[in-house]
XYZ file of C-alpha atoms in Angstrom:
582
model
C -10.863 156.768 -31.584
C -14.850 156.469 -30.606
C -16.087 158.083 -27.889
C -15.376 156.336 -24.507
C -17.445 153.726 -22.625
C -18.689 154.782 -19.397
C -18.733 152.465 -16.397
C -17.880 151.984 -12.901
C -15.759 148.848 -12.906
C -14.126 147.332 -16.489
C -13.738 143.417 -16.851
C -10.897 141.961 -18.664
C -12.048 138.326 -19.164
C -14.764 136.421 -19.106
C -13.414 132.740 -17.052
C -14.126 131.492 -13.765
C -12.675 135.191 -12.046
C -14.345 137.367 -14.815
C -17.453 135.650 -14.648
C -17.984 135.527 -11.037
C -16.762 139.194 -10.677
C -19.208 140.419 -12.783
C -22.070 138.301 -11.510
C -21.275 139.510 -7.658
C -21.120 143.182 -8.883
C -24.467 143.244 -10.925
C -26.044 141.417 -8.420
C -24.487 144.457 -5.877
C -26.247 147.136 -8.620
C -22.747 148.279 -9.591
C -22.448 149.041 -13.141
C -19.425 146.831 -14.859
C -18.877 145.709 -18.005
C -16.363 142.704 -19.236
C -14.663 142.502 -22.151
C -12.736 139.180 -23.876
C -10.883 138.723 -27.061
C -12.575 135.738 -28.452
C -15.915 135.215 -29.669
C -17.464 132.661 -27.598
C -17.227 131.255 -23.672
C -14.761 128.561 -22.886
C -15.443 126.383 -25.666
C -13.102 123.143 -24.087
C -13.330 121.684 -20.158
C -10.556 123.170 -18.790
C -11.601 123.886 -15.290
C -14.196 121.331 -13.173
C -13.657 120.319 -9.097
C -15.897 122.936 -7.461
C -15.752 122.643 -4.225
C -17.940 123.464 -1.224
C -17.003 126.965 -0.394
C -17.712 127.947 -4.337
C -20.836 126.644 -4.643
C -21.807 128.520 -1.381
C -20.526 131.407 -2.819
C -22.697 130.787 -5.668
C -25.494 129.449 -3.278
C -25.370 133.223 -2.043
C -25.375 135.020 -5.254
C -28.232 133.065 -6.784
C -27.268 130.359 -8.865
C -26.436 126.952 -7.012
C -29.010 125.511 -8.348
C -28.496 125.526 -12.374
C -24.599 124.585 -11.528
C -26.133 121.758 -9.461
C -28.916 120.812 -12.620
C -25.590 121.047 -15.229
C -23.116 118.973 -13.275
C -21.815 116.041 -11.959
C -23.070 115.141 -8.668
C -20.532 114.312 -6.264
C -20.998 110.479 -5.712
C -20.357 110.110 -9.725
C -16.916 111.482 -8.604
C -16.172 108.924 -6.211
C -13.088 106.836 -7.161
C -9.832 108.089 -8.397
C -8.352 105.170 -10.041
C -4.966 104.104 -11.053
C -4.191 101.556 -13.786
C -2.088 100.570 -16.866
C -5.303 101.530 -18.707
C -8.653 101.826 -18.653
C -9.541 98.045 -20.109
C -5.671 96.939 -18.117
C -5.202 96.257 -14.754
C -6.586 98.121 -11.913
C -3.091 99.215 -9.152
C -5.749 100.933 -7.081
C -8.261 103.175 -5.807
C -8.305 106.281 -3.805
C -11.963 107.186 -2.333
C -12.202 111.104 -3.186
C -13.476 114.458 -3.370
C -15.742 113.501 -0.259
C -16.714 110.059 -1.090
C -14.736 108.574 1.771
C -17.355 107.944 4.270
C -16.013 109.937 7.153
C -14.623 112.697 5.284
C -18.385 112.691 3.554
C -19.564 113.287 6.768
C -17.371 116.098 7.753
C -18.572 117.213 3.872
C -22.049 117.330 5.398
C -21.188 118.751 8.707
C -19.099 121.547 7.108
C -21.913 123.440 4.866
C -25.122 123.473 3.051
C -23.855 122.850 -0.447
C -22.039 119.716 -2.109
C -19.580 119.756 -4.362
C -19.735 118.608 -7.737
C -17.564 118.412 -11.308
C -18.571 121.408 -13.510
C -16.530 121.596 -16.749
C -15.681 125.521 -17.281
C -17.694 125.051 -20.649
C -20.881 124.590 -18.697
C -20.298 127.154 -15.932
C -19.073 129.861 -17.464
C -22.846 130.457 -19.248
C -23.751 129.835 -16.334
C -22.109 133.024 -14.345
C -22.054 134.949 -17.642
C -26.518 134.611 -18.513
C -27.172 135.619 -14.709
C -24.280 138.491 -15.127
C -25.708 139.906 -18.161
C -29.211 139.294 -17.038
C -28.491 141.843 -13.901
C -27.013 144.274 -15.817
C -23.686 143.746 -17.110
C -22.741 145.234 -20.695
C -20.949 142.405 -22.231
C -18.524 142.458 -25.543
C -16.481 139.700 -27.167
C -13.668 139.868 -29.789
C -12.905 142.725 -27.774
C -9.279 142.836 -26.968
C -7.780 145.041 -23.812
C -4.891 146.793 -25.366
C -3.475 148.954 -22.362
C -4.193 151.011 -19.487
C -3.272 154.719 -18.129
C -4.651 155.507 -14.222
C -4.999 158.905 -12.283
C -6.996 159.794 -8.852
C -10.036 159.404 -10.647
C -9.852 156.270 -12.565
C -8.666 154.206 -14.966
C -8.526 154.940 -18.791
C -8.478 151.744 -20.830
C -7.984 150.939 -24.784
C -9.448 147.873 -26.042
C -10.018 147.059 -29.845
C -12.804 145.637 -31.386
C -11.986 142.714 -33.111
C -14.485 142.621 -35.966
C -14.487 145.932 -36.468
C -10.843 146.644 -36.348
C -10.513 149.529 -34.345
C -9.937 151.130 -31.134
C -11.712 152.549 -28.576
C -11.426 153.499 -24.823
C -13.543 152.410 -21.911
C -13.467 155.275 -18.671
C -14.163 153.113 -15.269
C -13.441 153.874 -11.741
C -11.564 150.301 -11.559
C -10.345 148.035 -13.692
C -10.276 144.059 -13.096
C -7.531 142.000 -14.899
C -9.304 138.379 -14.930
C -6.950 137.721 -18.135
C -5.743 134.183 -17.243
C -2.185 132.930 -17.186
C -0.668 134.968 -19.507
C -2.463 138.071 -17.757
C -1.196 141.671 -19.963
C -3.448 143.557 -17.026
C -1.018 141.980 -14.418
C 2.224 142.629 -16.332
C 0.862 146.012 -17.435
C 0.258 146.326 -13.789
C 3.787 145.512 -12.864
C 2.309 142.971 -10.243
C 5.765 141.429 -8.591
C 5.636 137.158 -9.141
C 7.517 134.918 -7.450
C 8.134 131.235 -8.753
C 8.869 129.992 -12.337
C 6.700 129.636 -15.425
C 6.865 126.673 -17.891
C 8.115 124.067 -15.448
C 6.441 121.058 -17.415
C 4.288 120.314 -20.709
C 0.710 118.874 -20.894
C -1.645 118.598 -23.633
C -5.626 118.225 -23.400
C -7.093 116.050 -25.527
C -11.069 116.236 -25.927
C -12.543 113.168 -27.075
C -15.635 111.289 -27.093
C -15.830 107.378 -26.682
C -18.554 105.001 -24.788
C -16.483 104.129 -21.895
C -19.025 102.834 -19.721
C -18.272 99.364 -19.290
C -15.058 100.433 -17.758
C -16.103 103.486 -15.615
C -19.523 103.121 -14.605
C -18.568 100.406 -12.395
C -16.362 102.539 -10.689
C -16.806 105.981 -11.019
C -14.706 108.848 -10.902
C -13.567 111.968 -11.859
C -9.947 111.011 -12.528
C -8.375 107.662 -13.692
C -4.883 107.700 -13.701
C -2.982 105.706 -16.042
C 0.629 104.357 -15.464
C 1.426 102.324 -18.670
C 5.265 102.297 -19.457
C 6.074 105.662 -21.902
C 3.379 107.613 -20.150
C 6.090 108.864 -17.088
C 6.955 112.004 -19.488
C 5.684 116.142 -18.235
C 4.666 117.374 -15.213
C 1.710 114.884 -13.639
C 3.975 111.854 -14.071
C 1.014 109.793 -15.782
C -1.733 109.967 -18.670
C -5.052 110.884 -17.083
C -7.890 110.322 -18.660
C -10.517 112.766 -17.312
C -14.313 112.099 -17.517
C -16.322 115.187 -18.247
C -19.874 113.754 -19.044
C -20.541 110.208 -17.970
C -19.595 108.191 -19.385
C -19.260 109.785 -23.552
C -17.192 112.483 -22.683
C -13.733 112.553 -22.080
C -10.219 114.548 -22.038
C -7.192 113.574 -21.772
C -3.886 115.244 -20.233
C -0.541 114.106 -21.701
C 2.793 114.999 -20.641
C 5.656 116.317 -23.146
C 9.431 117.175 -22.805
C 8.954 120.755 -22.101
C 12.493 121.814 -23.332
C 11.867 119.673 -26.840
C 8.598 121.621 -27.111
C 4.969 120.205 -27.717
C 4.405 117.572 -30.532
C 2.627 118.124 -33.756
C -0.828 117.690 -32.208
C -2.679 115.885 -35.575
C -5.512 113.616 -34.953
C -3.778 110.795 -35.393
C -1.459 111.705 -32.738
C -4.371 112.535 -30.227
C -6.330 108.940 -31.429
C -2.773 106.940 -30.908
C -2.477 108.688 -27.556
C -6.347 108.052 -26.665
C -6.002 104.310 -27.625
C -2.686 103.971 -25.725
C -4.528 104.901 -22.091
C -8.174 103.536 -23.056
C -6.361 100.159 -24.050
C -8.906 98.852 -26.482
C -9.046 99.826 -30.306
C -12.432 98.210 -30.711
C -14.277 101.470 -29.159
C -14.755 104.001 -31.591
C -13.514 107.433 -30.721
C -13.807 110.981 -32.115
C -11.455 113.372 -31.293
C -12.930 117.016 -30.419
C -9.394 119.001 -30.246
C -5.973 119.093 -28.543
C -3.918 121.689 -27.232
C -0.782 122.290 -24.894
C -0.164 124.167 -22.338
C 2.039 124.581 -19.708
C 2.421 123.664 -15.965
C 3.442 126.568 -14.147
C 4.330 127.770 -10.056
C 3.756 131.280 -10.165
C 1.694 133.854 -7.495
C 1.951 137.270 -7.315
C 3.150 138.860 -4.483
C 0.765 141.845 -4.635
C -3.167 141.290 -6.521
C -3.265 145.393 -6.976
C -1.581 148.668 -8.520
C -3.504 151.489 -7.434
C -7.477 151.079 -9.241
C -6.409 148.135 -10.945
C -6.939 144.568 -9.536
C -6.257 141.218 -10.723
C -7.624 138.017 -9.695
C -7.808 134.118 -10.899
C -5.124 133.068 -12.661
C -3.557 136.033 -13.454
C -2.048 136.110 -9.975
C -1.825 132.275 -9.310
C -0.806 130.195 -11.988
C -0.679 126.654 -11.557
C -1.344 122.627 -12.290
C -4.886 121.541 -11.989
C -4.190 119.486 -8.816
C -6.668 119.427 -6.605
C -8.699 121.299 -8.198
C -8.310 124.383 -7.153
C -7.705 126.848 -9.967
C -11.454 128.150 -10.773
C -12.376 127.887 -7.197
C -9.671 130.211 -6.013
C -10.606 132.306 -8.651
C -14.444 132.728 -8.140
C -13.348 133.261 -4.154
C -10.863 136.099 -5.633
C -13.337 137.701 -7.275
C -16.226 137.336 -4.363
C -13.949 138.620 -2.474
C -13.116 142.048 -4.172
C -16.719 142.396 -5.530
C -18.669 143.833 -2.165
C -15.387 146.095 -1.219
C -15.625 147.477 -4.462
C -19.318 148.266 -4.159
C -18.970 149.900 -0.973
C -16.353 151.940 -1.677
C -17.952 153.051 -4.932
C -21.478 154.072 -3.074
C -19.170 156.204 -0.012
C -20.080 153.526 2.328
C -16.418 152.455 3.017
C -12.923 154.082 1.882
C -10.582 153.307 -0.422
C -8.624 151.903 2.274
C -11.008 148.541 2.538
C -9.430 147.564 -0.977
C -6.037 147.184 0.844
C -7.159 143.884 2.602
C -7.868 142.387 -0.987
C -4.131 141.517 -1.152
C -3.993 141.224 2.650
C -6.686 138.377 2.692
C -6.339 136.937 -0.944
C -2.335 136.833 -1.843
C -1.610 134.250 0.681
C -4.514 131.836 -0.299
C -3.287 132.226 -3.846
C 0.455 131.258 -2.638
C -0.810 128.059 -0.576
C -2.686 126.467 -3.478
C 0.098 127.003 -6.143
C 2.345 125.587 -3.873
C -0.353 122.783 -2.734
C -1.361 121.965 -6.581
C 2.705 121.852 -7.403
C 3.062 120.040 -4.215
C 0.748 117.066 -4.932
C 2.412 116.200 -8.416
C 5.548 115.676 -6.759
C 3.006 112.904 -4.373
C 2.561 111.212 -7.264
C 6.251 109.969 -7.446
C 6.102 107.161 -4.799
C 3.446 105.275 -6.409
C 6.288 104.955 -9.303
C 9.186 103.950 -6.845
C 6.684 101.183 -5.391
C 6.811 99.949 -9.188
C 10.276 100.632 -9.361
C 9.018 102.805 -12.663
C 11.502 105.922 -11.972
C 14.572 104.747 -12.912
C 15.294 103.877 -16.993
C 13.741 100.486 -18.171
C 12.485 99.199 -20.882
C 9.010 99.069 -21.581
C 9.326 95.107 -21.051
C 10.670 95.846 -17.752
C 8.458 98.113 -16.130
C 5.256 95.361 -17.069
C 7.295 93.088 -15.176
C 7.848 95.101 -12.529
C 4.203 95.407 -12.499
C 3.485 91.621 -12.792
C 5.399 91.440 -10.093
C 3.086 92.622 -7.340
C 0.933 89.546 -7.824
C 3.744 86.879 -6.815
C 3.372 85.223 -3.597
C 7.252 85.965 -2.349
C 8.144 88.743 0.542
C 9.479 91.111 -1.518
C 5.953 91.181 -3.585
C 3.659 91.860 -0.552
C 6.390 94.714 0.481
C 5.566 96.053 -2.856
C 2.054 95.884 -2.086
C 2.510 97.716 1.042
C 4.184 100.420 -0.698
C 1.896 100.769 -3.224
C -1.147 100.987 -1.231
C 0.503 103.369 1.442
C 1.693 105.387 -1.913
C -1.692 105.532 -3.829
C -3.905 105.951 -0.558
C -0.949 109.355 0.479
C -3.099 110.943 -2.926
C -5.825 112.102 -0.372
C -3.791 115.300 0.298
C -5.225 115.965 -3.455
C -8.430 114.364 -3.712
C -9.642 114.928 -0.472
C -7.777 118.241 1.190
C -10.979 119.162 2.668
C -9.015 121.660 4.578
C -7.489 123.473 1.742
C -10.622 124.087 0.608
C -12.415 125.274 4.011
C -9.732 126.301 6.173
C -8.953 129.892 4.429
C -8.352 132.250 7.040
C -7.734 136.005 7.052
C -4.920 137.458 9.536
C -6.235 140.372 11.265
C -2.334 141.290 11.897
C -2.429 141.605 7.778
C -6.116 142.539 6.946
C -7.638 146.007 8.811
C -11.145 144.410 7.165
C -10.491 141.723 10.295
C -10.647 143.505 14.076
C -8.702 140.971 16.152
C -10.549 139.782 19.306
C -7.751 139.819 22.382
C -7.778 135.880 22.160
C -5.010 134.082 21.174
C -5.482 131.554 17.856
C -5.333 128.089 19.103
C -4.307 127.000 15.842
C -5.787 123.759 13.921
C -6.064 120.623 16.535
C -6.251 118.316 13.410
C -3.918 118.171 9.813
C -5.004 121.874 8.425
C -5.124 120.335 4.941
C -6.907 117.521 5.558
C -9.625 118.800 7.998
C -11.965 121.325 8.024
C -11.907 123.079 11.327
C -15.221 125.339 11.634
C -13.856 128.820 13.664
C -15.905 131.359 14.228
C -12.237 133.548 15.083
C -12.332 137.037 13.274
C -10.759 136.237 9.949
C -12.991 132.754 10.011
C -15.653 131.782 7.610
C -18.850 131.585 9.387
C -19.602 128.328 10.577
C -22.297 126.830 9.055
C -25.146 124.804 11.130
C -28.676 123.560 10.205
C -31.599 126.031 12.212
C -34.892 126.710 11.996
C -37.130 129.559 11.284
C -40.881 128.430 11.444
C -41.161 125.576 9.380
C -37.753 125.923 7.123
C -34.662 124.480 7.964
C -32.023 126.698 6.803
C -28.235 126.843 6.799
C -26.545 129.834 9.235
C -24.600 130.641 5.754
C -28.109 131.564 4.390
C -29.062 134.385 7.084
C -25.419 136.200 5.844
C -24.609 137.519 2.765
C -26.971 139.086 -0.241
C -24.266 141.948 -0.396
C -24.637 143.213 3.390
C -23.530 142.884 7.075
C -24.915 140.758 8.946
C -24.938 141.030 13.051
C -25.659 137.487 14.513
C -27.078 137.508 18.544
C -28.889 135.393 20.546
C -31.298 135.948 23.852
C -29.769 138.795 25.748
C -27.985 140.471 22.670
C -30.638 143.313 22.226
C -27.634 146.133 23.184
C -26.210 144.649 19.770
C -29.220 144.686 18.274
C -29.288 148.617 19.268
C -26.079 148.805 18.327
C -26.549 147.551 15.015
C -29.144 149.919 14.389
C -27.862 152.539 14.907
C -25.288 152.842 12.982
C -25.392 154.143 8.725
C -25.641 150.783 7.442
C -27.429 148.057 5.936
C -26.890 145.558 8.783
C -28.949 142.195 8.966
C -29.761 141.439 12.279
C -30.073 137.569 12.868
C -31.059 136.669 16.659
C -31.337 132.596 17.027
C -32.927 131.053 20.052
C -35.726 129.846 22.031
C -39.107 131.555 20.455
C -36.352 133.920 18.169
C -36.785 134.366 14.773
C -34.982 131.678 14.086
C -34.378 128.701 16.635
C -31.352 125.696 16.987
C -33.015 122.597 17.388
C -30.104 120.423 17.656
C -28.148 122.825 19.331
C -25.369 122.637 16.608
C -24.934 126.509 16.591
C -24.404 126.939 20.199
C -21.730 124.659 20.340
C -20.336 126.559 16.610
C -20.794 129.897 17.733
C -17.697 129.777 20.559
C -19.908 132.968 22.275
C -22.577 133.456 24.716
C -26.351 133.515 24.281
C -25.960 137.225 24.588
C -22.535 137.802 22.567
C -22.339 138.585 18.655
C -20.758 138.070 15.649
C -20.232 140.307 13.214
C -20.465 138.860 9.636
C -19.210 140.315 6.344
C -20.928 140.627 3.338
C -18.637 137.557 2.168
C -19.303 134.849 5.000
C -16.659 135.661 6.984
C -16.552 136.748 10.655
C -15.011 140.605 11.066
C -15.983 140.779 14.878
C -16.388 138.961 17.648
C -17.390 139.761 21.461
C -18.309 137.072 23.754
C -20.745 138.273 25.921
C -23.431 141.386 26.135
C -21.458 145.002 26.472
C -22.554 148.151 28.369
C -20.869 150.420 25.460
C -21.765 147.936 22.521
C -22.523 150.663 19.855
C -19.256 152.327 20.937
C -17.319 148.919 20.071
C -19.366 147.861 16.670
C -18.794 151.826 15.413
C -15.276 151.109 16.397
C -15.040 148.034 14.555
C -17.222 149.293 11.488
C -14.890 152.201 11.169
C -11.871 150.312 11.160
C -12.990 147.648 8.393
C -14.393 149.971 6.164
C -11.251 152.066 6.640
C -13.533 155.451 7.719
C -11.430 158.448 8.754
């Protein structure tokens, strides 16, 4: 056994939640290192929607612009079509992932950032270089064998896997970021609820000139409903674009309880012909694999100093995109509670809200992403495709749609109202803004005295800006001399932030004087910063002389209303309750 590795916080994986963890806690100066058992990055897709509230996390830690330079932009994403193929017949389109022109709006209302498709193969370099770069010790083919944990810290064994041999890393915590087969989490003993294995998919990487029947419509997604592709867990072949318009994958459904097929390239080409629907193209197969859909959260994200976070405490189908997202936010999340409670600054206590805040986020999108497969179903029954036909059947049933008779136009009907009911997947705007932490559940929230008025509009759907303890910090466009800059941009950068207007200099004292780093943002009329168009003082829901304050995260920890006699008796208050001070 070598001598041990020395660090504050020990990494077990390098994806979406690895990655980001270790980018947020170099760029915090804590010391971590991450460790993975194979020798490269993702080398395959996998993982792409990234969604607003990810790339303003990234936006804060520094690297929102080489994601945006690497991927997709958003209006290449625009169309989610279905079809008996890609050269068949078009059944119809669903405007998505904030192409719709109203919900593009609320898009640009919502926050600074856009979203975009980033395949996991791109971004994880991405998170990884800038990790590295600010100080994280990195090792592949390094495999995490077990763990042992006292007051101190955690004790871990990992062997090297081109040496051959074992060593043991000594950090204060220890991250599992191990995926969907996480050994940190069952080493952990974190308790699950829901089933594994509830469906079988296989990717299939491929590359092909599809332009002349994309580019003309593009998209993300393109669903295909030919007759024989009904088996697994999405109900359909989708064929996936991951460059436009060269690059493709493709997700195929198998019997689950027969097991997966023998994935040869012929098999993958046969499959890849059968949803393109024209042999003439030429097409090279990169690789196939299966995997598994899954409905599976854990109940509880920690076991004393060892966390978990991505999939190794949500494990689900790549609906809605929300798998790589949920785990960056997991991991932004833990990062700046970890810091401060590793410099003194808070105690261990603050690391209690992680599962407070995070467990029920990670619970709504399994059941969300599990949800919207089952949504899929009525675009079948408008085809009359669930029950057992033969192939020759279902095309009629398809044919069928086009015939000038009542019962055709009902079918119409249904299948329109069925395809356009797939915005609760390609356009939850909601689920992907709405998060909210419960100060009954998370002491890292300090509850106002107002009652929650709840969400006036479909919480999935809509983005609701709040600026509620427990909210995200509403984002509007002000000014500070000549720059334009988002309210998200004044926050962050690993400290609290204290946001006031005219008549908030008590909070101002306040913030001041207490032993910590706390921005101080004032916005108004000759202020450091102004609000031209007034957005903010409609988003801030408190007076000219009220405050908010804002954690290191984006989101809003305290709120008062108006200016306060004792305001550096109720900030201290509230500072010593979040950071869980004796």
């Amino acid at each position: 056994m070598h001598t041990d590795v020395v660090t504050d916080v020990l990494i077990v994986g390098s994806g979406p939640a690895g990655a980001a963890a270790a980018l947020a806690l170099s760029t915090y100066g804590v010391p971590n290192m991450v460790v993975t058992r194979y020798a490269s990055l993702a080398d395959t897709p996998r993982a792409h929607i990234t969604n607003q509230r990810t790339m303003e996390v990234l936006r804060d830690l520094g690297v929102e612009q080489e994601v945006v330079a690497k991927a997709t932009p958003q209006h290449l994403m625009a169309n989610t079509t279905f079809c008996t193929s890609l050269a068949g017949e078009e059944l119809g389109r669903v405007r998505s992932w904030g192409n719709d022109p109203l919900v593009q709006a609320a898009h640009d209302l919502a926050s600074p950032t856009r979203m975009c498709d980033m395949p996991q193969h791109l971004m994880e370099p991405v998170l990884v270089d800038a990790a590295i770069a600010r100080g994280t010790v990195f090792r592949h083919s390094t495999v995490y064998k077990s763990y042992t944990q006292d007051a101190d810290g955690v004790t871990v064994t990992v062997e090297d896997r081109v040496r051959g041999d074992e060593y043991t890393v000594r950090a204060k915590y220890l991250i599992g970021a191990d995926g969907g087969r996480s050994k940190v989490a069952e080493d952990a003993a974190l308790p699950m609820g829901g089933q594994m294995g509830v469906a079988g998919s296989i990717n299939i990487v491929f590359d092909a000139d599809l332009g002349k029947y994309t580019a003309h419509r593009p998209s993300t997604l393109y669903w295909v409903l030919a007759p024989g592709a009904t088996v697994g867990g999405i109900g359909a072949g989708l064929v996936r674009c991951v460059r436009p318009w060269t690059e493709w994958m493709i997700v195929w459904g198998y019997d689950v309880t027969a097991g997966a097929p023998d994935l040869t390239t012929e098999y993958a080409e046969s499959v890849v012909r059968q949803l393109v629907g024209d042999d003439d193209i030429p097409v090279t197969v990169r690789s196939s694999s299966a995997w598994t859909v899954n409905e599976m959260y854990a109940e509880t994200y920690s076991n004393g100093r060892v966390f978990c976070a991505g999939d190794a405490v949500h494990r689900h189908p790549p609906s809605n995109g929300l798998g790589s997202n949920t785990s960056v936010q997991d991991s932004y999340n833990l990062a700046w509670k970890l810091k401060l409670v590793l410099d003194g600054t808070a105690g261990p206590g603050l690391l209690d809200s992680y599962t407070a805040e995070r467990a029920p986020v990670g619970r709504q999108i399994v059941t969300r992403a599990n949800k919207s497969i089952g949504e899929t179903a009525p675009i079948f029954e408008a085809l009359d495709g669930l029950t057992p036909q033969t192939p020759e059947q279902l095309w009629a049933n398809i044919a069928a749609r086009k015939e000038a008779t009542d019962a055709a136009e009902k079918q119409r009907a249904r299948l329109r109202e069925a395809i356009a009911y797939k915005v609760y997947e390609f356009n939850a705007h909601g689920v992907d803004l709405n998060q909210r932490y419960s100060p009954e559940s998370s002491a890292a929230v300090v509850p106002d005295g107002t009652p929650d008025p709840g969400f006036a509009r479909d919480p999935e759907l809509y983005h609701q800006p709040s600026s509620r303890p427990g909210a995200k910090l509403p984002h509007a466009w002000i000014t500070s001399g000549t720059r334009t800059v988002s309210t998200l941009d004044t926050v962050g950068k690993g400290r609290f932030a204290l946001l006031t207007g005219i008549g908030g200099a008590g909070w101002l004292r306040a913030a001041d004087a207490q032993d910590l780093d706390i921005a101080t943002v004032v916005i108004g009329p000759g202020q450091e910063y102004e609000d031209p168009y007034g957005d903010w003082a409609r988003l801030s829901e408190v007076s000219d002389a009220g405050a908010l304050l804002v954690r290191p995260d984006g989101y809003v920890a305290f709120r008062h209303p108006a200016a306060a006699e004792n305001a550096e008796e109720l900030l201290t208050q509230a500072l010593r309750q979040i950071l869980s001070r004796a």
